[in-house]
Coordinates of C-alpha atoms in Angstrom, one line a residue:
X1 CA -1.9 29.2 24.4
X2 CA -3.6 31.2 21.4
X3 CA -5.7 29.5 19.4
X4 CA -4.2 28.3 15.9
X5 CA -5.3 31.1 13.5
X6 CA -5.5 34.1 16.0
X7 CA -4.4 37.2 14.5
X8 CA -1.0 38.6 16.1
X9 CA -0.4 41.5 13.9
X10 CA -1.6 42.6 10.6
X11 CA -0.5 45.6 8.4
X12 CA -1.0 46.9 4.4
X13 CA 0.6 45.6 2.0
X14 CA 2.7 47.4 -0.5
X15 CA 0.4 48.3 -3.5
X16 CA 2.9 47.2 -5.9
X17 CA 2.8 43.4 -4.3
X18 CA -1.2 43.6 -4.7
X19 CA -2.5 40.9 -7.8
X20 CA -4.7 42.0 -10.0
X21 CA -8.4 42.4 -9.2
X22 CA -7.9 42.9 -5.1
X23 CA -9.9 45.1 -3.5
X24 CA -7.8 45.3 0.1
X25 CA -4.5 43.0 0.7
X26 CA -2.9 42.8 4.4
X27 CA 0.1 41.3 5.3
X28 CA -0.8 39.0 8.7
X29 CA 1.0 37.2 11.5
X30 CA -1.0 34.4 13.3
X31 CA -0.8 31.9 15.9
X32 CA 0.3 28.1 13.8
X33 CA 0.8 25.0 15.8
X34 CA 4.1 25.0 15.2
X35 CA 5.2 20.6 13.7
X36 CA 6.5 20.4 17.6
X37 CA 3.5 21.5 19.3
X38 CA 5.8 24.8 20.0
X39 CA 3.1 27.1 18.9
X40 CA 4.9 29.2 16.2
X41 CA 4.0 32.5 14.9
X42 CA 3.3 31.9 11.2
X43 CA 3.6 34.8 8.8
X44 CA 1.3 35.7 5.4
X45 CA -1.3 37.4 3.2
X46 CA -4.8 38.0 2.6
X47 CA -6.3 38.8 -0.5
X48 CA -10.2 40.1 -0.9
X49 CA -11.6 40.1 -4.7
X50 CA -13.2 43.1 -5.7
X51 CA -16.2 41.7 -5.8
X52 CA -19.4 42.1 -3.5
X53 CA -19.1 39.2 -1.1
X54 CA -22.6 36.9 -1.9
X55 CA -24.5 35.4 1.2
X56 CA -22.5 33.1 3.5
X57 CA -19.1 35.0 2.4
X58 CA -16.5 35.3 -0.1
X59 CA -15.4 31.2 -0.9
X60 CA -12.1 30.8 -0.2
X61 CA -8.5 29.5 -2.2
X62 CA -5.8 28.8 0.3
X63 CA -2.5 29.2 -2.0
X64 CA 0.4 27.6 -1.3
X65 CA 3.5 29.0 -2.5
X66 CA 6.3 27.6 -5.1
X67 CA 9.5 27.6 -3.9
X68 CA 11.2 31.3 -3.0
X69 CA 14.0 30.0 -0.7
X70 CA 14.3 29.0 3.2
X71 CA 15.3 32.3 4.7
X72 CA 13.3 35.1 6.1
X73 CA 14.2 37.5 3.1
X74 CA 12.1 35.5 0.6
X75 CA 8.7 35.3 2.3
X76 CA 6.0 36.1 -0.1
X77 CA 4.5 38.3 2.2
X78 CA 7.7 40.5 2.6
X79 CA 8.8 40.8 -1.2
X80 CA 5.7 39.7 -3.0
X81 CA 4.5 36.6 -4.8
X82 CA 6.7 35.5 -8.1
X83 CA 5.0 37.6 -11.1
X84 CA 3.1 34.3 -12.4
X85 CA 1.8 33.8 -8.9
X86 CA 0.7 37.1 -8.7
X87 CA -1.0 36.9 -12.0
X88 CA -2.8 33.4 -11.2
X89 CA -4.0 34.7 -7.5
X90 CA -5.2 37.6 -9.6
X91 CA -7.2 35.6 -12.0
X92 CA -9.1 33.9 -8.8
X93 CA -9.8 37.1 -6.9
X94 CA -11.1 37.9 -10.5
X95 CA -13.2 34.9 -10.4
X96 CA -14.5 36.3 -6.9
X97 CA -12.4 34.3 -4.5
X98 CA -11.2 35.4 -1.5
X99 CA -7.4 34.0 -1.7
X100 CA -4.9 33.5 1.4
X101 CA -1.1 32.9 0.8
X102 CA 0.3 31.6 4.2
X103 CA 4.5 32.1 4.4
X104 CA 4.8 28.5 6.0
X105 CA 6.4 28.6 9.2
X106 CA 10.2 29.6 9.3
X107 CA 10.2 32.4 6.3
X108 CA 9.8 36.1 8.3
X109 CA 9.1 34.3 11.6
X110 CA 11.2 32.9 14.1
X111 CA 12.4 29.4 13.6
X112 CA 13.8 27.2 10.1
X113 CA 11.3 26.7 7.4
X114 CA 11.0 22.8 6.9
X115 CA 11.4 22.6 3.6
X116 CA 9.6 19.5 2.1
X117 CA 7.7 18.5 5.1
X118 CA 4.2 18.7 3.9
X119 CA 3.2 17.6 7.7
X120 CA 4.6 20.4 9.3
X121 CA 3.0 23.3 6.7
X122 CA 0.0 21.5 6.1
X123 CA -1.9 23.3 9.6
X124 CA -0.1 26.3 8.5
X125 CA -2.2 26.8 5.1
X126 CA -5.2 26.3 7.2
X127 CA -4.8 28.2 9.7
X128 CA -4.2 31.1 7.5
X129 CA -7.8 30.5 6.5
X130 CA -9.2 30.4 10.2
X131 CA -7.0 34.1 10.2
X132 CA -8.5 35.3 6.8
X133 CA -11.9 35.0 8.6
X134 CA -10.5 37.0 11.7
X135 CA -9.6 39.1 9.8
X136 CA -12.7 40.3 7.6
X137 CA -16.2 38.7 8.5
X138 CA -17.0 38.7 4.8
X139 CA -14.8 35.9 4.0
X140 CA -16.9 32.3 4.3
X141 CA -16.2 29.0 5.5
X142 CA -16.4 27.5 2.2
X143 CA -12.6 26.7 0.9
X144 CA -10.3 24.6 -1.4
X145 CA -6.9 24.6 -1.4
X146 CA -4.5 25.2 -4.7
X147 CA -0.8 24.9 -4.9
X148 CA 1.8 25.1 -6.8
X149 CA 5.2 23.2 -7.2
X150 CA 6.1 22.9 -3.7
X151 CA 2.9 24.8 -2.5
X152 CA 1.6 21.5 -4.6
X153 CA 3.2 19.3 -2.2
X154 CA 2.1 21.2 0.6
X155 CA -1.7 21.6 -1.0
X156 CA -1.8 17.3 -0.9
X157 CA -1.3 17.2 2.4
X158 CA -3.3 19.6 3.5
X159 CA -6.4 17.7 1.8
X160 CA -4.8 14.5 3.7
X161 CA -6.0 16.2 6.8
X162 CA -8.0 19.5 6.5
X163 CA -11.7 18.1 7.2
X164 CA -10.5 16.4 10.1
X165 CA -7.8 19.5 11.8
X166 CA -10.6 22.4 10.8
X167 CA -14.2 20.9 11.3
X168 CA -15.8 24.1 11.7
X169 CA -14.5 25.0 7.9
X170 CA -16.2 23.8 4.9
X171 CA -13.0 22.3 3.1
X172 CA -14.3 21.5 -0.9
X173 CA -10.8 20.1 -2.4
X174 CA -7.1 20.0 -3.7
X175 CA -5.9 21.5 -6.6
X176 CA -1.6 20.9 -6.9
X177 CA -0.4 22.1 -10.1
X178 CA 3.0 20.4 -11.1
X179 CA 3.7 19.0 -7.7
X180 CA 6.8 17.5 -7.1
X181 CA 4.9 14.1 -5.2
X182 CA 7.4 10.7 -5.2
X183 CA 10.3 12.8 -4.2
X184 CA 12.4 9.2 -4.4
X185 CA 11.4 8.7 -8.1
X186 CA 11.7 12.8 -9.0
X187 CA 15.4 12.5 -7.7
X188 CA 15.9 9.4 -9.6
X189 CA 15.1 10.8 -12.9
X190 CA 16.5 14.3 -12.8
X191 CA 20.0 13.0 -11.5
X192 CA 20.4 9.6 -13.5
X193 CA 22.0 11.8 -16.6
X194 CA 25.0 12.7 -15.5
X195 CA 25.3 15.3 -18.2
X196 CA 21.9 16.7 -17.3
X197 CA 21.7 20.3 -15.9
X198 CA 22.3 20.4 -12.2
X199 CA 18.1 20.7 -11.3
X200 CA 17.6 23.9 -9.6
X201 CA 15.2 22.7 -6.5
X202 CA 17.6 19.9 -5.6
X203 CA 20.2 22.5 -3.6
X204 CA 17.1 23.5 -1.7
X205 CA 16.0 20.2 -0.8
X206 CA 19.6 19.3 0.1
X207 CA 19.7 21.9 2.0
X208 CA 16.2 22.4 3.4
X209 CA 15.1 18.6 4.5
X210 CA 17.9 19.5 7.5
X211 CA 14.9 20.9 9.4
X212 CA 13.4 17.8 9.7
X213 CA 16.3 15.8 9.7
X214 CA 19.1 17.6 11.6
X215 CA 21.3 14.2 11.2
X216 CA 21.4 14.5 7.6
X217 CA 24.1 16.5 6.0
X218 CA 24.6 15.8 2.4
X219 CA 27.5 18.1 1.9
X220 CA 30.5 15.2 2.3
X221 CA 28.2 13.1 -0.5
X222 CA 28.6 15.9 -2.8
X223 CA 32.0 17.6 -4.9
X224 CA 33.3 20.7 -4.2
X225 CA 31.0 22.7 -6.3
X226 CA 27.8 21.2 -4.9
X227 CA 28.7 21.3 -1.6
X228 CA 29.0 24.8 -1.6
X229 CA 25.7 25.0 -3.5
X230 CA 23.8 23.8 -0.1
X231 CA 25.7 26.6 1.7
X232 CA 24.4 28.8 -0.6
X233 CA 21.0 27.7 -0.9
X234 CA 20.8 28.3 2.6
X235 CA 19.7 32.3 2.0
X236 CA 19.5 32.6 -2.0
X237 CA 15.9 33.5 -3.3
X238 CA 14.7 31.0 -6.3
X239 CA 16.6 33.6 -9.1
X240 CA 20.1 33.3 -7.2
X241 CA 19.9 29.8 -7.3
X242 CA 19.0 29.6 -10.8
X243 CA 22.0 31.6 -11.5
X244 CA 24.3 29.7 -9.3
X245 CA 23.4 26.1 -11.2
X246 CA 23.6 27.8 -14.7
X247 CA 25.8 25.7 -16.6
X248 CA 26.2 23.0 -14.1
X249 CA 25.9 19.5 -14.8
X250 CA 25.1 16.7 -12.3
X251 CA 28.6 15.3 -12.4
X252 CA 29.7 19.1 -11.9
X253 CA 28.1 18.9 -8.5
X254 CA 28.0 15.3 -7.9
X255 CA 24.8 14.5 -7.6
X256 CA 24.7 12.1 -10.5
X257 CA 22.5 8.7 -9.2
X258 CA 21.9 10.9 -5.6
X259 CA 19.5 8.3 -4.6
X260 CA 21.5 5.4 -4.1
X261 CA 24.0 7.3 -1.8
X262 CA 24.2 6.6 1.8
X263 CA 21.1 8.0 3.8
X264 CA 19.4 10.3 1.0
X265 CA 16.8 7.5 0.2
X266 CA 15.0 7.2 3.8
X267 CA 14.9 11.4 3.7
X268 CA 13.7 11.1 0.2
X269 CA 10.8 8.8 1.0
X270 CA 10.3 10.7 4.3
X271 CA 9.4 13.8 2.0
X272 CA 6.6 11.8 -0.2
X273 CA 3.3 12.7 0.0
X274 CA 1.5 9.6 0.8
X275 CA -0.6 7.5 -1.1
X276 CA -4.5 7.8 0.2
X277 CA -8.2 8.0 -0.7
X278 CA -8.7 11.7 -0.3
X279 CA -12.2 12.3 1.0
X280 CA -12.4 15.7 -1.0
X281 CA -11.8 15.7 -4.7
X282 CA -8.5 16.4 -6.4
X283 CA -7.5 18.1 -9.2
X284 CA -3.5 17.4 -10.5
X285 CA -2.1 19.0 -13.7
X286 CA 1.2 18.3 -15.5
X287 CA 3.0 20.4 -17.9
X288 CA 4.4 17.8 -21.1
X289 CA 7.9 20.7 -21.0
X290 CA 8.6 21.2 -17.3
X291 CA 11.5 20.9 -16.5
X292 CA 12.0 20.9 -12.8
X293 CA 9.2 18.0 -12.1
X294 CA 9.1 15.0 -14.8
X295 CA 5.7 14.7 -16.0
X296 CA 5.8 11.0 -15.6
X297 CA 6.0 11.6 -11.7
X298 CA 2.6 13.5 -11.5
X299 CA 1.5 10.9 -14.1
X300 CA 2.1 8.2 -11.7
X301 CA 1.2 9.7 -8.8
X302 CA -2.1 10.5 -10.3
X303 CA -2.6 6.8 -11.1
X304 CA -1.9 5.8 -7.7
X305 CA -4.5 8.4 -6.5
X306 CA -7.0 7.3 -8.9
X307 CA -6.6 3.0 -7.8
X308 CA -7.1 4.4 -4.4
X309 CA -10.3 5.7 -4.9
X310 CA -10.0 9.5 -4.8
X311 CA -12.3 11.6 -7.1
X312 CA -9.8 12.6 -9.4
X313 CA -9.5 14.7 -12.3
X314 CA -6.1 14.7 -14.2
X315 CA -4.8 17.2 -16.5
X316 CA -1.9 17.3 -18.9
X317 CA -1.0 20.4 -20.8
X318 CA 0.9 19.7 -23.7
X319 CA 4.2 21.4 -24.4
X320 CA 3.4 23.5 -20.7
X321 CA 7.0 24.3 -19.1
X322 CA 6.6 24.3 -15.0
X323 CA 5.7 27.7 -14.7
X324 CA 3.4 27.5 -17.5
X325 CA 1.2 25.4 -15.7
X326 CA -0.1 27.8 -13.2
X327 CA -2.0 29.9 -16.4
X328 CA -2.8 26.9 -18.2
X329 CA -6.4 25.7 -18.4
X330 CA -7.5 28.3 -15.2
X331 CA -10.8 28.8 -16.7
X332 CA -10.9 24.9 -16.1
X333 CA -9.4 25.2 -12.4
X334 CA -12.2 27.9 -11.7
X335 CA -15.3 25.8 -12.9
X336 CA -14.3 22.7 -11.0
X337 CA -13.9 24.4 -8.0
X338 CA -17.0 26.7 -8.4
X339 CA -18.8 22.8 -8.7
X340 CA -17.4 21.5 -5.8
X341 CA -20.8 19.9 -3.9
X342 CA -20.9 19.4 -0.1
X343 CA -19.5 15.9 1.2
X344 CA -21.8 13.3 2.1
X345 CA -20.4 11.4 4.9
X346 CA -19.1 7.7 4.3
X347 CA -20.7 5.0 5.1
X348 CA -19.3 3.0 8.3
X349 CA -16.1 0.8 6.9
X350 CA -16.7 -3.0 6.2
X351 CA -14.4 -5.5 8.4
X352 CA -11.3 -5.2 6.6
X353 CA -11.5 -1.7 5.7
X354 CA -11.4 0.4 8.8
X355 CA -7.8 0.4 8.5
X356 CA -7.9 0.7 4.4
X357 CA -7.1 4.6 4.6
X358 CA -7.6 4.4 0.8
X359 CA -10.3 2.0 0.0
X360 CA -8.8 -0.3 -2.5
X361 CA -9.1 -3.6 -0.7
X362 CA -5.4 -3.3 0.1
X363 CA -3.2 -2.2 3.0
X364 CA 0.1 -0.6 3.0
X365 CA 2.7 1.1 5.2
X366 CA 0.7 4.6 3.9
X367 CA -2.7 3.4 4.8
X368 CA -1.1 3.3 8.2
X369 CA 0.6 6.8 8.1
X370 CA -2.4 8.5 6.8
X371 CA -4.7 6.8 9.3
X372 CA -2.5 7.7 12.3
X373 CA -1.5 11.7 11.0
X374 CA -5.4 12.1 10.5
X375 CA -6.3 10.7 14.0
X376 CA -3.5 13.0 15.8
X377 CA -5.2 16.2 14.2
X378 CA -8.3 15.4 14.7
X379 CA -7.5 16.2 18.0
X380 CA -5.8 19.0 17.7
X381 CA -2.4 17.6 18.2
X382 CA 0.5 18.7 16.4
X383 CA 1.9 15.8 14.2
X384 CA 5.7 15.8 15.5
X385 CA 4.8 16.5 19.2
X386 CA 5.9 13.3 21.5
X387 CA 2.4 12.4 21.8
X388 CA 1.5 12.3 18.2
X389 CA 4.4 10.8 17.5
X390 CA 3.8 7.9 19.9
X391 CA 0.9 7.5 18.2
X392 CA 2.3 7.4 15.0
X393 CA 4.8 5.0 16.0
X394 CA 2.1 2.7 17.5
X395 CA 0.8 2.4 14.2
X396 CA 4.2 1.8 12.7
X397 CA 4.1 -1.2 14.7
X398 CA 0.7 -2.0 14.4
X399 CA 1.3 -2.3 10.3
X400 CA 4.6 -4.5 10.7
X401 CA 2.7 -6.8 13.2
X402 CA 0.1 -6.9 10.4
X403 CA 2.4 -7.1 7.2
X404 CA 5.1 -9.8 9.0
X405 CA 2.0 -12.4 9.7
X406 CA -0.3 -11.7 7.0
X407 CA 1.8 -10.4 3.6
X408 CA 2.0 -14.2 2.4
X409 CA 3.4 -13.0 -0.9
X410 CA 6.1 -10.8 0.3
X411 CA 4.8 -8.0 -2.3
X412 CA 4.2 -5.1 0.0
X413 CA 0.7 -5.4 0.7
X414 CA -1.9 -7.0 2.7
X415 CA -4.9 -8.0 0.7
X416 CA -8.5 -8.2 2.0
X417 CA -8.2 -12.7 2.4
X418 CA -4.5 -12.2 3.5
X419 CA -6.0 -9.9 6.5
X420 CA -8.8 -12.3 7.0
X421 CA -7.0 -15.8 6.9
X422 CA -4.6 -14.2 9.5
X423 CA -7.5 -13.5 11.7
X424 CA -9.3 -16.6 11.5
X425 CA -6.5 -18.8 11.8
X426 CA -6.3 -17.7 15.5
X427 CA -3.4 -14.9 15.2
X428 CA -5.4 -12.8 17.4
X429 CA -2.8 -12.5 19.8
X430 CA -0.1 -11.3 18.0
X431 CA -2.5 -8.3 16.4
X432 CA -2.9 -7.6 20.4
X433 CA 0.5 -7.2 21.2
X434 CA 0.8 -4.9 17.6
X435 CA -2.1 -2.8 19.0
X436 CA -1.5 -2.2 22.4
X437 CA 1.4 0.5 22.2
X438 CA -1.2 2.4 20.0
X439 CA -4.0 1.9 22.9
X440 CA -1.5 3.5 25.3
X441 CA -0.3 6.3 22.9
X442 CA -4.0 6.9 22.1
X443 CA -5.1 7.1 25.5
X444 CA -2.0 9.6 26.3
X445 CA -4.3 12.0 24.1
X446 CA -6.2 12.6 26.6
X447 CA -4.5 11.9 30.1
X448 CA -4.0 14.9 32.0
X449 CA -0.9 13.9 33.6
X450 CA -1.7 11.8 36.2
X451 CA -0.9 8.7 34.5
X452 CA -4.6 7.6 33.8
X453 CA -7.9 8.4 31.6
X454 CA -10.8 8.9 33.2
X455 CA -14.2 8.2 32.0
X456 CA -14.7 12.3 31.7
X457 CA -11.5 12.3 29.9
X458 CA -12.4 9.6 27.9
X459 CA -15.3 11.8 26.8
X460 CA -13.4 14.9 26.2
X461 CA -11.3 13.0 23.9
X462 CA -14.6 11.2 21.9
X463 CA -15.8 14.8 21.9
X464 CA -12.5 16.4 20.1
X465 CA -12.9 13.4 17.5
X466 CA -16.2 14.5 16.2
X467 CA -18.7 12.6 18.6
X468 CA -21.9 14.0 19.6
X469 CA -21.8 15.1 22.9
X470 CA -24.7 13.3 23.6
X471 CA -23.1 9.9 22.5
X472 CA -19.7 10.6 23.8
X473 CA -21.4 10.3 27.2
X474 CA -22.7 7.1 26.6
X475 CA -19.4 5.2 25.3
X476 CA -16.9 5.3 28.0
X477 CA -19.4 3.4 30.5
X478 CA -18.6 0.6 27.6
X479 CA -15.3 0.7 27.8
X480 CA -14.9 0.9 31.3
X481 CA -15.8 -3.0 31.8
X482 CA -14.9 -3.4 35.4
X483 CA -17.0 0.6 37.0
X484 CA -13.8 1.9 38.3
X485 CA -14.2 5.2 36.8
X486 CA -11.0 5.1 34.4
X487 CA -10.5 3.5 30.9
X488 CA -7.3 1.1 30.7
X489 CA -5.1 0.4 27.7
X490 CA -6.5 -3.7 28.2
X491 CA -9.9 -2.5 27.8
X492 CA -9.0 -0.2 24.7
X493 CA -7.1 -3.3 23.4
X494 CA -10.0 -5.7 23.8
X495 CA -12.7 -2.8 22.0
X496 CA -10.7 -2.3 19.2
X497 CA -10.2 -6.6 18.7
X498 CA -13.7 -6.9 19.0
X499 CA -14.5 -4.1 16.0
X500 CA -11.7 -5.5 13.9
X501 CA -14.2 -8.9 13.6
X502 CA -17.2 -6.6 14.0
X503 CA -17.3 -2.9 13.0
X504 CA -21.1 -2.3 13.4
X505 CA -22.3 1.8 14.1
X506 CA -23.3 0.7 17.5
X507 CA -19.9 -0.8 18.7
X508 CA -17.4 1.1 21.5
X509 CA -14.7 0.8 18.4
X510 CA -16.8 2.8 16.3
X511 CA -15.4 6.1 17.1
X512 CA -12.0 5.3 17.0
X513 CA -12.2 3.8 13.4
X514 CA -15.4 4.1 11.8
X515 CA -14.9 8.3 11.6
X516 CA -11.9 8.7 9.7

């Protein structure tokens, strides 16, 4: 199979798509992992500044589209960026950034687009960087991503994983500009007026979220009139959609208090971007006017981000409509990234917090998604192939075995003493049976086949997770407690109980926790 980010075809583009300030523009097609592990051809653009490229190569902005539509006809790359994208990519080739626009996977390239599934674009906006670089040598390894509405959504989750999925890159931060993040509250507070315009994005999500969810048709929860608006939001660009909801109400379409309908709430919170400590900074900004995503969801979600620990900066722009915000404060937008400094690593988690994904001495169900989606592309897996998702289900489990003996207050979380008491008190056991499923899943990673993991297996996979060499070597004659050449899902079991009490650097469990 290609490797994710190998060129398949490039070709000019159009000089009336280029932004301002570009020296050379090719459209691209390039290898993408594809959310199944399928390998799909992904689809998009690369931009070079006009600028001489400085020593090391041109930093990079991966852009992440806004919203064009989920068929074929309204990739970027085919009929050009909206005009205000156009102009903001402009403004950072200006600033002497090379910038990359990938299509996401599904728009020109065989295959739906999964609208809203931040998980299954998120490789696809890196790997448009690793093409960039194939591309033209000049273009570094130095690289933030920026987004915008739902490129904002897909931007988060990108910097959920991209250290981890591209460690030969040099990823510097996030910058989403109005995203649409807690799709369940969004929904709730553009459809609870039933006299408020229909919102124009909500057709496309309707529509769009059946990638990802084949099972969920929203079409019988609908009336007439909004039912058909799903049909057509299944090949209208962004402009025929705003003209198909002109002068449509949310009773018009019946989509007045959508949420609490039959089956829209687990898709909705299915579409959120997580709650986590981002290891790179962040930069969010909110327009006060827009009109598409409520300021008071950024607002929260910027909070949220902020408890957690993430180096955050927040920006409101007053009276900024959504598509205002992608000119507003750039001059601001270009200095924070130009001051991005290099990561130093963290520290090796305390007891508790090896499983705290966002380091505020709680755990939740998120702590557990991010830990698990970050682990499966670390290796290189593709987050809704069956072995990643094994994975991800063992720490489904994992977190319910956790939360059902230790969440004494029923309020969601599982504190630091809560965590501890449950240990202590002898509940050992029961966090065994919730983490041996994960072992198994884990070990899957790197099983050939034949049903077991070998010690040189065992290696490869410390190797694919960031180990040294050198000290890969060394650990799975640790593991392997009884010399018979294979490491087995009791032995996994009994490493990782024995980190949860101690997580020193020189434990076996440290590679499987301490790293990410």
């Amino acid at each position: 199979m290609r490797v994710p980010g190998a060129v398949l075809d490039r070709s000019p583009l159009p000089a009336h798509l280029w932004p301002d300030a570009a020296s050379a523009a090719l459209r691209i097609v390039y290898q993408g992992l594809g959310y199944d592990g399928s390998g799909r051809e992904v689809s998009g653009t690369v931009f070079l500044p006009s600028v001489d490229a400085p020593p090391g190569g041109w930093p990079v902005v991966a852009y992440a589209h806004g919203t064009t539509g989920l068929s074929d006809h309204c990739a970027p790359s085919l009929v050009g960026l909206s005009r205000l994208e156009r102009e903001h990519v402009g403004r950072w080739l200006a600033a002497g950034y090379a910038v990359t626009a990938t299509d996401y996977e599904g728009l020109a390239t065989p295959g739906p687009h999964p609208y809203f599934n931040g998980e299954a674009v998120a490789d696809d906006v890196v790997d448009a960087v690793r093409a960039a670089r194939r591309v033209d040598p000049r273009v570094g390894r130095t690289w933030v991503v920026v987004g915008f509405s739902q490129g904002g959504h897909a931007a988060l989750f990108t910097g959920l994983v991209a250290t981890g999925y591209a460690p030969e890159l040099d990823f510097r931060g996030t910058i989403a500009l109005a995203p649409p993040v807690h799709l369940p509250m969004l929904v709730d507070l553009v459809t609870a007026d039933g006299a408020r315009p229909l919102p124009v994005l909500l057709p496309f999500l309707l529509a769009g979220v059946r990638a990802s969810h084949p099972d969920f048709d929203a079409r019988p929860l609908l009336t007439a009139a909004g039912a058909r608006l799903l049909d057509v939001a299944t090949s209208a660009t962004l402009v025929d959609m705003f003209r198909a909801v002109a002068r449509l109400t949310n009773d018009d379409g019946g989509t007045t208090g959508l949420p609490a309908r039959s089956g829209v709430a687990p898709v909705l919170r299915a579409c959120r971007v997580p709650v986590s400590r981002m290891d790179r900074p962040v930069y969010l900004t909110a327009g006060t006017a827009d009109e598409v995503v409520p300021p008071a969801v950024v607002e929260r979600f910027a909070a949220d981000l902020a408890r957690a620990g993430t180096d955050l900066r927040f920006d409101r722009h007053e009276g900024a409509t959504h598509a205002d915000v992608l000119a507003a404060g750039h001059a601001d937008l270009v200095a924070w990234a130009d001051a991005l400094p290099t990561r130093v690593p963290d520290p090796v988690p305390p007891r508790f917090t090896l499983f705290d994904a966002d380091g505020d001495g709680r755990l939740t169900a998120d702590d557990y998604e991010v830990f698990a989606l970050r682990l499966v592309q670390a290796f290189g897996e593709p987050p809704g192939s069956p072995r990643a998702l094994a994975v991800r289900r063992g720490y489904r489990a994992l977190w319910r075995g956790v939360a059902e003996r230790s969440d004494t207050d029923l309020d969601g979380q599982v504190g630091r003493e809560e965590f501890l008491r449950w240990l202590d008190e002898g509940s050992r056991s029961g966090f065994e049976h919730a983490v041996r499923p994960l072992a198994e899943a884990v070990l899957a990673l790197a099983d050939d086949g034949d049903g077991t993991t070998t010690t040189a297996e065992f290696t490869r996979l410390l190797t694919a997770c960031g180990l040294p060499p050198d000290r890969a070597a060394d650990v799975p004659a640790v593991f392997d407690h009884d010399g018979g050449g294979t490491v087995s899902t009791a032995e996994v079991v009994a490493v990782v109980r024995d980190f949860c009490l101690d997580p020193a650097p020189g434990k076996p469990g440290h590679w499987l926790f301490g790293r990410l």
